[in-house]
PDB file of C-alpha atoms in Angstrom:
ATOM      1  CA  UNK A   1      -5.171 348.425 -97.289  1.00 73.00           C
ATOM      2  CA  UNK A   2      -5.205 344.756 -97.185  1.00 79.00           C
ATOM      3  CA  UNK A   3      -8.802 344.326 -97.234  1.00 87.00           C
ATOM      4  CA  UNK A   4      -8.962 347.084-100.092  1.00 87.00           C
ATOM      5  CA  UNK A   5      -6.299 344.939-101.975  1.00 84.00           C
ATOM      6  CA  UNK A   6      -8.371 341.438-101.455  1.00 88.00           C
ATOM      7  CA  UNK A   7     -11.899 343.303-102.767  1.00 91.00           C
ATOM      8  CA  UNK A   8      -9.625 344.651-106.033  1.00 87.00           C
ATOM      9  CA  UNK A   9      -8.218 341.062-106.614  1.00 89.00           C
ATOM     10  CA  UNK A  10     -11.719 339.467-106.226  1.00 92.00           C
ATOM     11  CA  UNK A  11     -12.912 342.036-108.819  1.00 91.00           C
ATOM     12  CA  UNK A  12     -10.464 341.135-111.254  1.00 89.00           C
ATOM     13  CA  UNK A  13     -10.298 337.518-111.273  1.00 91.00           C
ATOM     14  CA  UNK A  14     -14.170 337.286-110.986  1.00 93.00           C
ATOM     15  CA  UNK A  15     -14.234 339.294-114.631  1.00 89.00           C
ATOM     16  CA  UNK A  16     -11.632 336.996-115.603  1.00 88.00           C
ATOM     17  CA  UNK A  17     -13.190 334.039-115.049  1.00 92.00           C
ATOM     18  CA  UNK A  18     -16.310 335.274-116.530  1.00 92.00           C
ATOM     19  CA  UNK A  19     -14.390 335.854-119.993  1.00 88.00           C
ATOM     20  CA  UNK A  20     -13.388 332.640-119.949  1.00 90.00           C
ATOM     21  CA  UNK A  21     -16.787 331.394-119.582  1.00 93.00           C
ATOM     22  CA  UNK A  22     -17.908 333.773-122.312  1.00 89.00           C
ATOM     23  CA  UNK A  23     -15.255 332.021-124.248  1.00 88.00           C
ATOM     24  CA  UNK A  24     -16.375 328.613-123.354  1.00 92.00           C
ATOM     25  CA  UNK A  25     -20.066 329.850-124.773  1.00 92.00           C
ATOM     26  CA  UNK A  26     -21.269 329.016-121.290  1.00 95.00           C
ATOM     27  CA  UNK A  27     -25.062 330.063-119.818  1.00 95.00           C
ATOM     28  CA  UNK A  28     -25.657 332.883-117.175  1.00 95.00           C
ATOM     29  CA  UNK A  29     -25.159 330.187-114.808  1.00 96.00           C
ATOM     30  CA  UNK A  30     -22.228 328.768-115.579  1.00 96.00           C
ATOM     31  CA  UNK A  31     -20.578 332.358-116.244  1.00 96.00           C
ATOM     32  CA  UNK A  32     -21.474 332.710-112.548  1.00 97.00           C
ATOM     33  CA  UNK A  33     -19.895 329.673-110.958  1.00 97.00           C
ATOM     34  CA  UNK A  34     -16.451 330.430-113.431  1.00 97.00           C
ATOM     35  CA  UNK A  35     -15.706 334.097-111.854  1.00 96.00           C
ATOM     36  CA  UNK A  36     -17.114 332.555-108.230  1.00 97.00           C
ATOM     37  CA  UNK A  37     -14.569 329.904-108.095  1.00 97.00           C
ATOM     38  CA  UNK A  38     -12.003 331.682-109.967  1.00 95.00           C
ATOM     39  CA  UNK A  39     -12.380 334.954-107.449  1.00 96.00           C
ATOM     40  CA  UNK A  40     -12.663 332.397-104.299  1.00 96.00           C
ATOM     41  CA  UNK A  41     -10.595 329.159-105.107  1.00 96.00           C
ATOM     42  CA  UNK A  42      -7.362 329.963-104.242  1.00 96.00           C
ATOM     43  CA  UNK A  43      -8.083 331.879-100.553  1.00 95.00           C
ATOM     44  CA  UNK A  44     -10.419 328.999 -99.800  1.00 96.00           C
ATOM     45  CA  UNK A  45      -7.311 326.705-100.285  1.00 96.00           C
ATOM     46  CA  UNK A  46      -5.002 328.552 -98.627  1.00 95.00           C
ATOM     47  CA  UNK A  47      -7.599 329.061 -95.759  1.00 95.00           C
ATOM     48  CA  UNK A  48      -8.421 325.284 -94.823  1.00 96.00           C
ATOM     49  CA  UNK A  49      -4.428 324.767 -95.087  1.00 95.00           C
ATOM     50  CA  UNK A  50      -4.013 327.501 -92.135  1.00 95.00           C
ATOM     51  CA  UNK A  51      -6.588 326.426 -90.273  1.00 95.00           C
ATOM     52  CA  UNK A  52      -8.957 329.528 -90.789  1.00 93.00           C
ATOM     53  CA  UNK A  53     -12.454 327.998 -91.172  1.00 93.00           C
ATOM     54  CA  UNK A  54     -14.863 328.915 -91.889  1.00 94.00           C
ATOM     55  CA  UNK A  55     -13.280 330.529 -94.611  1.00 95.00           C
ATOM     56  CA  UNK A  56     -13.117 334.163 -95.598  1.00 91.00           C
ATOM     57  CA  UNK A  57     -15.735 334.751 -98.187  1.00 94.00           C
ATOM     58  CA  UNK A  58     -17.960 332.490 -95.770  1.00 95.00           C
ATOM     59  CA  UNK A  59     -17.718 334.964 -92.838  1.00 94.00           C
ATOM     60  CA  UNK A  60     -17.684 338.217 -95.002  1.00 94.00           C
ATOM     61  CA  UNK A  61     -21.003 338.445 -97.761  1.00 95.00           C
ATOM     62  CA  UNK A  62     -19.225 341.426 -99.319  1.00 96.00           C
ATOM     63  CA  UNK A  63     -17.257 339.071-101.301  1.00 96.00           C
ATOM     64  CA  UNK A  64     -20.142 337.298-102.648  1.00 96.00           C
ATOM     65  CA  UNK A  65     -21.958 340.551-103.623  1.00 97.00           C
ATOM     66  CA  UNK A  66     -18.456 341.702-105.313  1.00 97.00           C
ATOM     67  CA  UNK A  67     -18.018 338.799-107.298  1.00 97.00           C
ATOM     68  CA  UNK A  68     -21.964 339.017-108.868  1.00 97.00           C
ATOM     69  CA  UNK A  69     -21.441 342.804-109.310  1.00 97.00           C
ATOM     70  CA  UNK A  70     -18.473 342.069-111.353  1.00 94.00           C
ATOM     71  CA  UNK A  71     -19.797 338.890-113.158  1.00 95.00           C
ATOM     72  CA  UNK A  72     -22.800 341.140-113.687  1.00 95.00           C
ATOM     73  CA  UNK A  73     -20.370 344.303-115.225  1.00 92.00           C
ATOM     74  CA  UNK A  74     -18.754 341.928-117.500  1.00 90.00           C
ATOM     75  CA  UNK A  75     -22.119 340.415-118.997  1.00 89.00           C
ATOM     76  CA  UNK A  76     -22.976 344.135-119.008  1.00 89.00           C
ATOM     77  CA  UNK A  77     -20.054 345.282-121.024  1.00 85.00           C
ATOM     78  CA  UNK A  78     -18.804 341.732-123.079  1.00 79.00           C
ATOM     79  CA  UNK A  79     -18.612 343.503-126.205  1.00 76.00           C
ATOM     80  CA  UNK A  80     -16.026 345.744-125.243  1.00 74.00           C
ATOM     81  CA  UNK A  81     -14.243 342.937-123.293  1.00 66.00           C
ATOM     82  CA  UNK A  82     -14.436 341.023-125.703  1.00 59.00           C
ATOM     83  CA  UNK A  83     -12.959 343.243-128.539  1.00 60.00           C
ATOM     84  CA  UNK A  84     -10.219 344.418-126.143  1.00 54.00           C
ATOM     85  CA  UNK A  85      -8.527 340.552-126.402  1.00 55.00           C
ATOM     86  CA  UNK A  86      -5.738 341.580-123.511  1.00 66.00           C
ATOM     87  CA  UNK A  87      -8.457 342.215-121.213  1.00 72.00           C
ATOM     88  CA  UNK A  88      -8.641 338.723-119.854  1.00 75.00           C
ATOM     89  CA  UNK A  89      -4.270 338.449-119.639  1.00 84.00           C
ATOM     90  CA  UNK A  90      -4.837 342.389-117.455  1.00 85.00           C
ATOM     91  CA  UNK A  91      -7.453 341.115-115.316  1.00 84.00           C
ATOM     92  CA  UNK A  92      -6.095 337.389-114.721  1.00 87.00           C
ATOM     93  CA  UNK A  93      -2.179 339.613-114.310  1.00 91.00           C
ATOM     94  CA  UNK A  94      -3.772 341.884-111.688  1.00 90.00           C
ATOM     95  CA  UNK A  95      -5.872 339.337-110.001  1.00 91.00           C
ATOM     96  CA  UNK A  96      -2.649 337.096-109.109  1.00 95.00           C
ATOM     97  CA  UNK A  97      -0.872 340.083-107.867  1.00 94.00           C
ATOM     98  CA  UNK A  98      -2.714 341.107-105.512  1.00 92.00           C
ATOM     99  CA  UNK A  99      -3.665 337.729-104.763  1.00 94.00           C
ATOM    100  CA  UNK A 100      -0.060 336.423-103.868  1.00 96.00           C
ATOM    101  CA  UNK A 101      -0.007 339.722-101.737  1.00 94.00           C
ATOM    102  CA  UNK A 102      -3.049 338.523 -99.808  1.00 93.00           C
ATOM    103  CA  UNK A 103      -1.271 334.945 -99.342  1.00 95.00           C
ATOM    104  CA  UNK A 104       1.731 336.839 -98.541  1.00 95.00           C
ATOM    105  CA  UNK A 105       0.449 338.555 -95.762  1.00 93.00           C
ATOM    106  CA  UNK A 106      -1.517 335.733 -94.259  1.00 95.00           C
ATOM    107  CA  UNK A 107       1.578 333.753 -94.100  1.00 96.00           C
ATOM    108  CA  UNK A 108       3.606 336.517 -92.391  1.00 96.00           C
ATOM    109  CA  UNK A 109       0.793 337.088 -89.991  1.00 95.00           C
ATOM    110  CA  UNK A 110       0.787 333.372 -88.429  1.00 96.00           C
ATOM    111  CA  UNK A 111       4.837 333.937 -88.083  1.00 96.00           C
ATOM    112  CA  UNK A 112       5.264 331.260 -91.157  1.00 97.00           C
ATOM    113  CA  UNK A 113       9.375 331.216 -92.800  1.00 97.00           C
ATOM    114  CA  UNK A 114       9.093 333.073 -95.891  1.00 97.00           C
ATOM    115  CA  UNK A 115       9.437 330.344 -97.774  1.00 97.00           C
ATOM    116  CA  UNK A 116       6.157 328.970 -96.524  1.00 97.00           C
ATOM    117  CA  UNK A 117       4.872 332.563 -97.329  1.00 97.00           C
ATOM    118  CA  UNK A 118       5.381 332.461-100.892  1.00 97.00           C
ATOM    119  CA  UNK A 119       3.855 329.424-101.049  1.00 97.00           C
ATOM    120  CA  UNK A 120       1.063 330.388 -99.481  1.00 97.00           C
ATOM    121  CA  UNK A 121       0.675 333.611-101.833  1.00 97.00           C
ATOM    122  CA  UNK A 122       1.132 331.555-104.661  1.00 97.00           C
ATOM    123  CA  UNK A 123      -1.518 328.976-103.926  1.00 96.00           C
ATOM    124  CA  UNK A 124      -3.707 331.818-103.482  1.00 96.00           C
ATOM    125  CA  UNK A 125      -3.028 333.608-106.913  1.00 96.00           C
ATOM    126  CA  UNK A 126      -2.664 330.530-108.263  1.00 96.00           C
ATOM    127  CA  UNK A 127      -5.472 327.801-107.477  1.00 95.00           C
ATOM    128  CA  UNK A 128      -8.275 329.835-108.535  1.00 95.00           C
ATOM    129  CA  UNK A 129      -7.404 329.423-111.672  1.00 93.00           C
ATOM    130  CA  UNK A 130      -6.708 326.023-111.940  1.00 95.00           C
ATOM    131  CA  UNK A 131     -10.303 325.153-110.994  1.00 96.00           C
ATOM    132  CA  UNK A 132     -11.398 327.684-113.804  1.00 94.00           C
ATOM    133  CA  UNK A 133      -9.607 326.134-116.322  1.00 94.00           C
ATOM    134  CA  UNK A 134     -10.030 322.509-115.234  1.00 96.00           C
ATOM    135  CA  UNK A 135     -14.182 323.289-115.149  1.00 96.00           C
ATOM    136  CA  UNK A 136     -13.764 325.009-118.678  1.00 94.00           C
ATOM    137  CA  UNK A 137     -11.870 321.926-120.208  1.00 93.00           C
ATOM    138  CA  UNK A 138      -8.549 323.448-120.541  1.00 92.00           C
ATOM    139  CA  UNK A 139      -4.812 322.813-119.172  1.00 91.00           C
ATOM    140  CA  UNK A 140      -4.765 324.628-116.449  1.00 93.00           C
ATOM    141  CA  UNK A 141      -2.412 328.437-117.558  1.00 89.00           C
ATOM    142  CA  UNK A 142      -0.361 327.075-114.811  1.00 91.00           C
ATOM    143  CA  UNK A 143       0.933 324.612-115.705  1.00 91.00           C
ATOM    144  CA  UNK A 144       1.533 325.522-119.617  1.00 89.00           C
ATOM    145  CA  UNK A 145       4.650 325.414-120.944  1.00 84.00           C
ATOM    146  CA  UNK A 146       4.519 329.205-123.010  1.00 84.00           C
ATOM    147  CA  UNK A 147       5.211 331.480-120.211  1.00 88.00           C
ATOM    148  CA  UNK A 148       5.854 331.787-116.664  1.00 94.00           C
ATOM    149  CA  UNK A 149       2.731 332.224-114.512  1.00 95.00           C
ATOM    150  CA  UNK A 150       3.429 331.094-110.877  1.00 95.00           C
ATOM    151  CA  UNK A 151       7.057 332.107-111.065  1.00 96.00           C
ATOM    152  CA  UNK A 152       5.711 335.714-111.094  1.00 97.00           C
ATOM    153  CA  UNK A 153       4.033 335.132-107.980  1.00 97.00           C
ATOM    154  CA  UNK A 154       7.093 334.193-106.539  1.00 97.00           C
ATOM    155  CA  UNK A 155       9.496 336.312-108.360  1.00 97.00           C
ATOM    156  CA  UNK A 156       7.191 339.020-106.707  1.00 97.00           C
ATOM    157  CA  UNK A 157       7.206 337.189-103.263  1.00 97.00           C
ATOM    158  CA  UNK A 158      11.005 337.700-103.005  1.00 97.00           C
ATOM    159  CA  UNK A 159      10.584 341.080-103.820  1.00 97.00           C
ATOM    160  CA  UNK A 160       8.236 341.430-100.805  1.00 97.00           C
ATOM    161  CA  UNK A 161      10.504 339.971 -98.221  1.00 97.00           C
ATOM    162  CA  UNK A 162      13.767 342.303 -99.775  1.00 97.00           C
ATOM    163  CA  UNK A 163      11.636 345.020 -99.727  1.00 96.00           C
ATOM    164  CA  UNK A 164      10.655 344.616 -96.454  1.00 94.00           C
ATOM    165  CA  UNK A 165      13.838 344.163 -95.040  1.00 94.00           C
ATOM    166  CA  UNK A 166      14.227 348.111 -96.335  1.00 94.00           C
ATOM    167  CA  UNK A 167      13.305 350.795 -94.537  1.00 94.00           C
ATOM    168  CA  UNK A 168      10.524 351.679 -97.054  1.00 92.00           C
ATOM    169  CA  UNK A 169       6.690 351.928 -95.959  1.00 93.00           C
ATOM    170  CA  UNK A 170       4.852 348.599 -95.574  1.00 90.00           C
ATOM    171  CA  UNK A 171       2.038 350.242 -98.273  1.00 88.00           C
ATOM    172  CA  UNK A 172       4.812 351.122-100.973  1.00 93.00           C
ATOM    173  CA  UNK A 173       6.203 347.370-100.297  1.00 94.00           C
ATOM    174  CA  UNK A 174       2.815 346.198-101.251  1.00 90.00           C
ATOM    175  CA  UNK A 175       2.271 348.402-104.126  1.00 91.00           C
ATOM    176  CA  UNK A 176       5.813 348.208-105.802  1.00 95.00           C
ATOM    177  CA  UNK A 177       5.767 343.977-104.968  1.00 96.00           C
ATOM    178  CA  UNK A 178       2.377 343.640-106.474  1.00 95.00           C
ATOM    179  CA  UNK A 179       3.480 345.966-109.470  1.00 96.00           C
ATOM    180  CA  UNK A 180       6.702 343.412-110.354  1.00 97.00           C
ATOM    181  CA  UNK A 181       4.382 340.210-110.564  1.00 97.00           C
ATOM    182  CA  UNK A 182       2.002 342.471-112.894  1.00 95.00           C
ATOM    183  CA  UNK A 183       4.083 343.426-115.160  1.00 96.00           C
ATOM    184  CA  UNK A 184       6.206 340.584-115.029  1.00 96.00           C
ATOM    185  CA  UNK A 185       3.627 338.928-116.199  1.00 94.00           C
ATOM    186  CA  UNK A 186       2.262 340.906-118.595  1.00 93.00           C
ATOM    187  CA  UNK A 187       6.061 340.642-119.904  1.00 95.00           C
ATOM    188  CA  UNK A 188       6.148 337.187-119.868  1.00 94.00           C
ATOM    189  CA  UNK A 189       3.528 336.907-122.500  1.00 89.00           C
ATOM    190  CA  UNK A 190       4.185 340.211-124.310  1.00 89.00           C
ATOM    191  CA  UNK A 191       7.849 338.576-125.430  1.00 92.00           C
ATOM    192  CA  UNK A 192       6.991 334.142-124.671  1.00 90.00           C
ATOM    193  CA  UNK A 193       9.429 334.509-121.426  1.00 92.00           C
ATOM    194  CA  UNK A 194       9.173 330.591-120.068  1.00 92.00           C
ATOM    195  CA  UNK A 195      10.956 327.744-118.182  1.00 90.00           C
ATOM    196  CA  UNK A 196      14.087 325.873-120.148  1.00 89.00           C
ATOM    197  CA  UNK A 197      12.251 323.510-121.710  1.00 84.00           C
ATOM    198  CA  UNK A 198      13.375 319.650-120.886  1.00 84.00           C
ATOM    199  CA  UNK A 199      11.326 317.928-123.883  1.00 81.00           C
ATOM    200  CA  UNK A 200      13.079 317.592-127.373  1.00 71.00           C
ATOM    201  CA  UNK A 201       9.935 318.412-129.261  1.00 62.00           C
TER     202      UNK A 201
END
């Protein structure tokens, strides 16, 4: 289920990054490298921080042929990405939720606190992301002040470790905590949901 849940995640955040790309008017190339670092940056990070090198998508090729199967679907099929304008918020919501699950789990295999956990699950979601946006110009969605983005990672790592402490399958822990950082984010944007803000502006 886990490795299932990491090949979904790469799927989504590699189209994501390539819409951004598309955005950014970029060339085959560059819509490459944007879903490759998007799909990869964040477990790479949270990877060398564990110690696990070489790092995942280094010892597994599936993830490299995932990521230009998806970059290559979403060249494919831009049109109709590109006319359905949520398409990049669903794919970048889904790819951090299963993302911070991924983190999540890595964490709570090495024995890590929980709070360390969540960390590590929101790096993963997370950092990906950043490097998109920082190689496409833009403030990274991160750290924007309109809505909550890595709080829903975490939001959705608490869930994880209450659900856990349930007697409720480990799968349906997985499914229902990935489902609450989805849709909290997709709420989030649907009705501006953010952090008090401290400026006066």
């Amino acid at each position: 289920m886990l490795y299932i849940i990491d090949i979904l995640g790469t799927i989504a955040f590699a189209i994501s990054g390539a819409l951004v790309a598309f955005d950014k008017r970029m060339d085959v190339f560059g819509i490459f490298i944007i879903a490759f670092v998007t799909s990869v940056g964040g477990g790479t990070l949270r990877d060398l921080l564990i110690g696990h090198t070489p790092v995942g998508w280094m010892n597994d090729l599936t993830y490299t042929y995932v990521i230009i199967a998806s970059t290559i679907f979403a060249i494919s099929f831009r049109s109709k990405l590109n006319y359905l304008r949520t398409s990049l918020l669903l794919f970048d919501a889904i790819g951090i939720g299963l993302y911070t699950l991924i983190g999540l789990e890595k964490g709570v295999e090495l024995h890590l606190h929980p709070i360390l956990c969540i960390a590590l699950g929101t790096m993963t979601a997370c950092f990906g992301g950043v490097i998109r946006d920082i190689l496409c110009n833009e403030i990274p969605v991160v750290f924007r002040r309109e809505t909550i983005y890595a709080t829903c990672c975490i939001m959705g790592g608490m869930a994880y470790f209450a659900l856990g402490a349930l007697p409720i399958d480990q799968n349906i822990v997985f499914l229902a905590s990935g489902a609450i950082i989805i849709a909290t984010r997709l709420l989030a944007v649907r009705f501006k949901i953010a952090l008090p803000n401290i400026y006066r502006d």
